[in-house]
JSON list of C-alpha atoms in Angstrom, two decimals:
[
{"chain": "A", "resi": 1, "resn": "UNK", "atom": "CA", "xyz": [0.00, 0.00, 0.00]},
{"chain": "A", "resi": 2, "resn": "UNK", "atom": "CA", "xyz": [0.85, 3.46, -0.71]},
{"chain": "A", "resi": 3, "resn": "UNK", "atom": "CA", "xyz": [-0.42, 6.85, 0.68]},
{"chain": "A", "resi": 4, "resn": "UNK", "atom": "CA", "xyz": [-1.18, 10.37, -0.47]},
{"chain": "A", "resi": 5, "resn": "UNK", "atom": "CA", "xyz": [-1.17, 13.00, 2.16]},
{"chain": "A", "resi": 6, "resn": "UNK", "atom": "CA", "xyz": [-4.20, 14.70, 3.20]},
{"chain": "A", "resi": 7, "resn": "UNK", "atom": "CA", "xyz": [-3.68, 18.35, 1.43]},
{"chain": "A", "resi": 8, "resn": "UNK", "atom": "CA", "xyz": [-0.95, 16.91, -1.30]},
{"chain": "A", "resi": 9, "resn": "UNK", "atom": "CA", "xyz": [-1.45, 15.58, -4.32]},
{"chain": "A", "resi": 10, "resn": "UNK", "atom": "CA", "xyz": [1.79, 13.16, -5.03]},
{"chain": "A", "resi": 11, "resn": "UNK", "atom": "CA", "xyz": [2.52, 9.39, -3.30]},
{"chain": "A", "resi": 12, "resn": "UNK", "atom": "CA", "xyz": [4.35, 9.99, -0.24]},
{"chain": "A", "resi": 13, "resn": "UNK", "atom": "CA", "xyz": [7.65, 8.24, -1.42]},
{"chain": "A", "resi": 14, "resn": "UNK", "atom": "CA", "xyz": [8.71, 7.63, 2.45]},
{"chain": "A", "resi": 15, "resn": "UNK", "atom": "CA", "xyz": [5.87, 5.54, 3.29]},
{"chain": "A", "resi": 16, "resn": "UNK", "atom": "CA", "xyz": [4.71, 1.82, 2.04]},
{"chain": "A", "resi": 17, "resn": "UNK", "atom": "CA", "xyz": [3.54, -0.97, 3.24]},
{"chain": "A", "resi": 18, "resn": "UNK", "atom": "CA", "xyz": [4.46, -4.36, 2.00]},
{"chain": "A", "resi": 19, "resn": "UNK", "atom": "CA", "xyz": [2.16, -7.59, 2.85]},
{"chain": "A", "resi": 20, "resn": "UNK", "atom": "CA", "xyz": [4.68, -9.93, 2.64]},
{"chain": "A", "resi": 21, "resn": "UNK", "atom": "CA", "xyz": [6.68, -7.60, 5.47]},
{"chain": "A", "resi": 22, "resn": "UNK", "atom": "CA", "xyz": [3.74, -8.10, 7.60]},
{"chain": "A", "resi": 23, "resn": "UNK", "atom": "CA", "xyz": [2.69, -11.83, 6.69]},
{"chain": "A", "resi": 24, "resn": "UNK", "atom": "CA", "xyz": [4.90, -13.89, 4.41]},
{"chain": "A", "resi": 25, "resn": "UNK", "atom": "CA", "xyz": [2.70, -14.91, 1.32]},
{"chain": "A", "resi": 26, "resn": "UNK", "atom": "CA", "xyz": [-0.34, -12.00, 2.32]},
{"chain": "A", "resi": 27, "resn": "UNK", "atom": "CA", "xyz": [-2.34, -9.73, 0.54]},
{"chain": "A", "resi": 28, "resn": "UNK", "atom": "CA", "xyz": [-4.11, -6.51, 1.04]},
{"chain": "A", "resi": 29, "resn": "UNK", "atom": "CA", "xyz": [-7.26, -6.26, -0.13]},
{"chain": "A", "resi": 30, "resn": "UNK", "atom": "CA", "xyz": [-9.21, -3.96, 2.60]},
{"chain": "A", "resi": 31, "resn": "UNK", "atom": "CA", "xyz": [-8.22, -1.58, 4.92]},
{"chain": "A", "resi": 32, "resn": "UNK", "atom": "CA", "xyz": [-9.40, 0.96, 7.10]},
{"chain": "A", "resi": 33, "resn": "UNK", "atom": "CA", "xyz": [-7.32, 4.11, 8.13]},
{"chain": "A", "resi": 34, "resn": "UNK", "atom": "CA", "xyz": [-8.46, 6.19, 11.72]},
{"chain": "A", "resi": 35, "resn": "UNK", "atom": "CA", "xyz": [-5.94, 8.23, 14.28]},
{"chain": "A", "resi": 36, "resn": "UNK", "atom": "CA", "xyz": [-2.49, 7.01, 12.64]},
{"chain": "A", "resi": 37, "resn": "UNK", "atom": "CA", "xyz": [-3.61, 2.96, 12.67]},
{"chain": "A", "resi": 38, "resn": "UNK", "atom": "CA", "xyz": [-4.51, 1.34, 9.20]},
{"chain": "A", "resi": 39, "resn": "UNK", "atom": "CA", "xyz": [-6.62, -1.94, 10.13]},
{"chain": "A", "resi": 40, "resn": "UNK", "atom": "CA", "xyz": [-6.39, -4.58, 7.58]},
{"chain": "A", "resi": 41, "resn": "UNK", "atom": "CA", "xyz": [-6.76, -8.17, 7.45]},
{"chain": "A", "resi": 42, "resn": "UNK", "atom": "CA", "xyz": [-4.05, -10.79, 6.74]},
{"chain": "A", "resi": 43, "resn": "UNK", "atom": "CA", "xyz": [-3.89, -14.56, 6.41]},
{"chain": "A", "resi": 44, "resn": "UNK", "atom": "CA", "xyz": [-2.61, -17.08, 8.80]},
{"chain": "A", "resi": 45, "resn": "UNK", "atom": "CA", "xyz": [-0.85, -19.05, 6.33]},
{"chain": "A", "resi": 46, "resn": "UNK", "atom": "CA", "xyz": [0.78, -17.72, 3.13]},
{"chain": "A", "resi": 47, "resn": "UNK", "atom": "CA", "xyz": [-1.72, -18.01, 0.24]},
{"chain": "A", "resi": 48, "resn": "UNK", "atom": "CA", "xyz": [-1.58, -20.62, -2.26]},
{"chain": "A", "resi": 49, "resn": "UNK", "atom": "CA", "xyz": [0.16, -19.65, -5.22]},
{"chain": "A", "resi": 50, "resn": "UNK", "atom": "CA", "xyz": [-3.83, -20.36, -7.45]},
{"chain": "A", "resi": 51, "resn": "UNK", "atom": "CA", "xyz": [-5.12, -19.17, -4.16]},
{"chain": "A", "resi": 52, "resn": "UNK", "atom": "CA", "xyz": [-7.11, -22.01, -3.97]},
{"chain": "A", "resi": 53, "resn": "UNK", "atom": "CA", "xyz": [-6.91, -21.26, -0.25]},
{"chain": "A", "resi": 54, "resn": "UNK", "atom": "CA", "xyz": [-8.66, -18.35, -0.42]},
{"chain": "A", "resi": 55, "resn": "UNK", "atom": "CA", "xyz": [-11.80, -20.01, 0.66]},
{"chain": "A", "resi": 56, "resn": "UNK", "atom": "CA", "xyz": [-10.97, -21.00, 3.98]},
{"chain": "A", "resi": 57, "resn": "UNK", "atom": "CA", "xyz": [-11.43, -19.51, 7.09]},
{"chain": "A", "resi": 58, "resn": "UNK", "atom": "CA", "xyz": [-7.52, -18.51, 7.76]},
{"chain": "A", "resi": 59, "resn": "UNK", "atom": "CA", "xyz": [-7.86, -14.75, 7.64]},
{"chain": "A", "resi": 60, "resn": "UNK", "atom": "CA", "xyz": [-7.09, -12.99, 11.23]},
{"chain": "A", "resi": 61, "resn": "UNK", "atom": "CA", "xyz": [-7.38, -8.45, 11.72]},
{"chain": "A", "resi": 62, "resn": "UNK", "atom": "CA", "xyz": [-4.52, -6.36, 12.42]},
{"chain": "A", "resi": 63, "resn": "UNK", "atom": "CA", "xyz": [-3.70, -3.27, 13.43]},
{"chain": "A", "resi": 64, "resn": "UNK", "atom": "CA", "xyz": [-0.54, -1.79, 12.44]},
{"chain": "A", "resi": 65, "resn": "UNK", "atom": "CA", "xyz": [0.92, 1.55, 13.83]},
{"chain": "A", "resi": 66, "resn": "UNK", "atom": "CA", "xyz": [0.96, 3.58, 10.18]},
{"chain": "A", "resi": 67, "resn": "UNK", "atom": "CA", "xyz": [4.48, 4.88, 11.67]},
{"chain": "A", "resi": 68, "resn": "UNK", "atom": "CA", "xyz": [6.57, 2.44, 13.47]},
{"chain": "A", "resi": 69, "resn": "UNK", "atom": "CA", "xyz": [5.00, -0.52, 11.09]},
{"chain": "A", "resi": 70, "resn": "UNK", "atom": "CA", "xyz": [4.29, -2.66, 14.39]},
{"chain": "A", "resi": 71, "resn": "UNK", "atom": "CA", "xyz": [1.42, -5.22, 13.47]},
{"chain": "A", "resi": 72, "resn": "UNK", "atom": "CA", "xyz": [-0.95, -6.28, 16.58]},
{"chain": "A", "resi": 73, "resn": "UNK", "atom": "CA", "xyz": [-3.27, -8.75, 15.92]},
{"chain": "A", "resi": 74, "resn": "UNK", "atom": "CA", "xyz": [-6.62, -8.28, 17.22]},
{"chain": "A", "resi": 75, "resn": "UNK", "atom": "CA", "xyz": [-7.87, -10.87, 19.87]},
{"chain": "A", "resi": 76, "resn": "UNK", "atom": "CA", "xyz": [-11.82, -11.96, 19.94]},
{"chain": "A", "resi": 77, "resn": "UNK", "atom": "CA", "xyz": [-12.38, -13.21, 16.82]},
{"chain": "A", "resi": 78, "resn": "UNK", "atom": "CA", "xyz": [-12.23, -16.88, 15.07]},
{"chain": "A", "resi": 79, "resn": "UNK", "atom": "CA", "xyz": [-10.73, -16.93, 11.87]},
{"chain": "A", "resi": 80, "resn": "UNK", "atom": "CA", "xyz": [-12.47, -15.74, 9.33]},
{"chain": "A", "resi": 81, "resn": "UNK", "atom": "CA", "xyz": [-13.10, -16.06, 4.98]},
{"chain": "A", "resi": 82, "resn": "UNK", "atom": "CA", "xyz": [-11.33, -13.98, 3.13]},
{"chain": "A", "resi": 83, "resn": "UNK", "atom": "CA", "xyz": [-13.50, -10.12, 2.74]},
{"chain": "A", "resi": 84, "resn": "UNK", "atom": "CA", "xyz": [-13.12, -9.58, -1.20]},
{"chain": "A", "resi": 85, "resn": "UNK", "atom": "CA", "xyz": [-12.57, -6.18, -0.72]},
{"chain": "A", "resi": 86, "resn": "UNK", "atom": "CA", "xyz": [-15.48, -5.85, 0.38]},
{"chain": "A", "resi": 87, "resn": "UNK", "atom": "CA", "xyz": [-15.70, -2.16, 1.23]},
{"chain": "A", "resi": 88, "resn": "UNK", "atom": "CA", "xyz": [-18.08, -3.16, 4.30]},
{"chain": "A", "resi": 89, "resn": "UNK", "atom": "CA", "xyz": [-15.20, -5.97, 5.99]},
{"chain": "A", "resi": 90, "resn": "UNK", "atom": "CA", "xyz": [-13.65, -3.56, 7.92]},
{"chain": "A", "resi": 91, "resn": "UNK", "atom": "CA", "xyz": [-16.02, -0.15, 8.57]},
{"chain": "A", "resi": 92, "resn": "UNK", "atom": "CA", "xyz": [-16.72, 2.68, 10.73]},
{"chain": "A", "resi": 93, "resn": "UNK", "atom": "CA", "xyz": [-20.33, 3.72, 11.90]},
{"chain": "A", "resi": 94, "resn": "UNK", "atom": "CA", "xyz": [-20.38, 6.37, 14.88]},
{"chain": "A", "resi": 95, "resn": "UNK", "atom": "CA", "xyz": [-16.74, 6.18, 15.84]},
{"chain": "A", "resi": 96, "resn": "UNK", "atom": "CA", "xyz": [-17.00, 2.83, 16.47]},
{"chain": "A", "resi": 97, "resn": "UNK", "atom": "CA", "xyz": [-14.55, 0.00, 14.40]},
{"chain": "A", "resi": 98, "resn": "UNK", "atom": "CA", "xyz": [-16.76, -3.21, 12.91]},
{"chain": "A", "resi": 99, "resn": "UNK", "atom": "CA", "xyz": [-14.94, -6.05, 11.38]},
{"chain": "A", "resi": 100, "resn": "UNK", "atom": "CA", "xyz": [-17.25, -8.87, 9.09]},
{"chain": "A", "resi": 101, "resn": "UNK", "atom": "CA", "xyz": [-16.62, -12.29, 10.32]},
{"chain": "A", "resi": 102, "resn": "UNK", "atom": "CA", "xyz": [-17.50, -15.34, 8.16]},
{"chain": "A", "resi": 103, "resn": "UNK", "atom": "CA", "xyz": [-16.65, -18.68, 9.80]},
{"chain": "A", "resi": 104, "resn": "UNK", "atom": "CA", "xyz": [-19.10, -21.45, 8.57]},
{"chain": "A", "resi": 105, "resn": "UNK", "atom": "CA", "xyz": [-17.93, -23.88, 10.40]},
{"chain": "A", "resi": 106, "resn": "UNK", "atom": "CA", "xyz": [-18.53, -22.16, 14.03]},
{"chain": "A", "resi": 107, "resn": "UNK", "atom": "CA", "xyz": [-21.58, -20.76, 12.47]},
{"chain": "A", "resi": 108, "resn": "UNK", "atom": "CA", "xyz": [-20.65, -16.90, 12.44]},
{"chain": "A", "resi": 109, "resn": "UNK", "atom": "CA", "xyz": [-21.54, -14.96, 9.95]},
{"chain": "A", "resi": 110, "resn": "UNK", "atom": "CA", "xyz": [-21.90, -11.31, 11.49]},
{"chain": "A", "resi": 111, "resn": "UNK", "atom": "CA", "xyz": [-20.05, -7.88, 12.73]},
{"chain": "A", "resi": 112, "resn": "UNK", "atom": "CA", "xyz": [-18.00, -7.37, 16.04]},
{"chain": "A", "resi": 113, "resn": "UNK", "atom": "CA", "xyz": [-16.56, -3.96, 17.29]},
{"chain": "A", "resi": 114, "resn": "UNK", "atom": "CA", "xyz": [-13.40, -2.91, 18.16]},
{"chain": "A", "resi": 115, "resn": "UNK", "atom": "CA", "xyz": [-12.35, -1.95, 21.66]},
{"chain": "A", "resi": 116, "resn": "UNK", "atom": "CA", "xyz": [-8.70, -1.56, 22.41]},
{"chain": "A", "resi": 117, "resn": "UNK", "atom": "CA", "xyz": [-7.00, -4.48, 20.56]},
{"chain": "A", "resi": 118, "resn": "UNK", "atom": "CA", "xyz": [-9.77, -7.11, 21.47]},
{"chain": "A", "resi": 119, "resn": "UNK", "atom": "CA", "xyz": [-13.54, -7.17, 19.38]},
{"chain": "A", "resi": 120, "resn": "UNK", "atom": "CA", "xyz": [-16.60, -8.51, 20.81]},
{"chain": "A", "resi": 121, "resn": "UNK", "atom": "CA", "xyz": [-19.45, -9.79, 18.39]},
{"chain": "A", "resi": 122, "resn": "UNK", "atom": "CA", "xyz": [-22.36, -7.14, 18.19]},
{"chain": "A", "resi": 123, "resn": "UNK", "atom": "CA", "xyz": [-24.56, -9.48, 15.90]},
{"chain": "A", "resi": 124, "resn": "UNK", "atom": "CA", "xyz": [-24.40, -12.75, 14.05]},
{"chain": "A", "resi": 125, "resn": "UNK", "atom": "CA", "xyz": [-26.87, -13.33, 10.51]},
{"chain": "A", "resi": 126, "resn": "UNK", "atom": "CA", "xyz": [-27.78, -16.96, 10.86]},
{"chain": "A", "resi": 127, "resn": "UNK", "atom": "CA", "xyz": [-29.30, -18.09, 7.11]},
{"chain": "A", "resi": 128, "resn": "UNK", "atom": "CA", "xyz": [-27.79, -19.71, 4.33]},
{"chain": "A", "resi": 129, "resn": "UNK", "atom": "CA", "xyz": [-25.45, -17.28, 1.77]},
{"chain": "A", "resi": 130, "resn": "UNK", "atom": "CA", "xyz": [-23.20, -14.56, 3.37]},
{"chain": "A", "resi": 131, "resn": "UNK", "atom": "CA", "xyz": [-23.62, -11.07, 5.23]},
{"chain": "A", "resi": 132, "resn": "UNK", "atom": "CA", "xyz": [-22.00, -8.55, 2.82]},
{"chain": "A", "resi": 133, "resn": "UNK", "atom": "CA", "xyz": [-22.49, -5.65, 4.76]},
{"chain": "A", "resi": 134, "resn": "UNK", "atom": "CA", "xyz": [-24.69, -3.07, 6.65]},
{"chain": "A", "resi": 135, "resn": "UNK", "atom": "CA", "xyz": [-24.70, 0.71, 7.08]},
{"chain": "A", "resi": 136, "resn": "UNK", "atom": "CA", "xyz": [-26.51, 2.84, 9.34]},
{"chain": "A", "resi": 137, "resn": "UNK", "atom": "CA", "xyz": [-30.15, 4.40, 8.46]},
{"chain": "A", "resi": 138, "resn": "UNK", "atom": "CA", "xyz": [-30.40, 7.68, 9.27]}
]
């Protein structure tokens, strides 16, 4: 990943942020930026080189400190399938920090909020298919 600064309009050419420095054999596909943390997710084991991995439930959030690069993984959550890029996987409503959690096998397949480095579950869909999302009605 790369960044622009707010108020510039070139790449920052002092900052990046390499998956395979944070995971060996990761990818980036979502991410959420608040207060000088980017929140992301990352696999557990490297992906397959056909990805035929991606599937599975071996995807785990971070956050990582947007200036020293220090990755903490946050506790509270089984592992999960993989988000897509799925704008809504990692999201902010009111302040608050809600990561999507699939996990078929344990039967999750809902949101849980950030607080600190650990996440509680706030809801959990239970139905056949997959969540892909919610957002706030106003």
């Amino acid at each position: 990943m790369i960044r622009i600064k707010k108020g510039e309009t070139d790449f920052d050419r002092n900052w990046i942020l390499k998956a395979n420095d944070l995971q060996n054999g990761a990818s980036i596909a979502t991410a959420l930026v608040k207060g000088g943390k980017i929140y992301i997710e990352l696999p557990s084991t490297p992906l397959a080189a056909n990805f035929s991995n991606l599937t599975s439930p071996i995807f785990e959030y971070y956050v990582v400190d947007m200036a020293t690069g220090q990755k903490t993984k946050i506790e509270g959550m089984p592992q999960h399938d993989y988000s897509y890029a799925n704008d809504y996987g990692i999201t902010e409503i009111d302040g608050k920090i809600y990561f999507w959690v699939r996990n078929p096998s344990q039967k999750v397949d809902g949101y849980y909020v950030l607080d600190g480095t650990k996440a509680t579950q706030v809801f959990n869909v239970a139905h056949e298919g997959s969540l892909w999302g919610f957002a706030k009605l106003q």
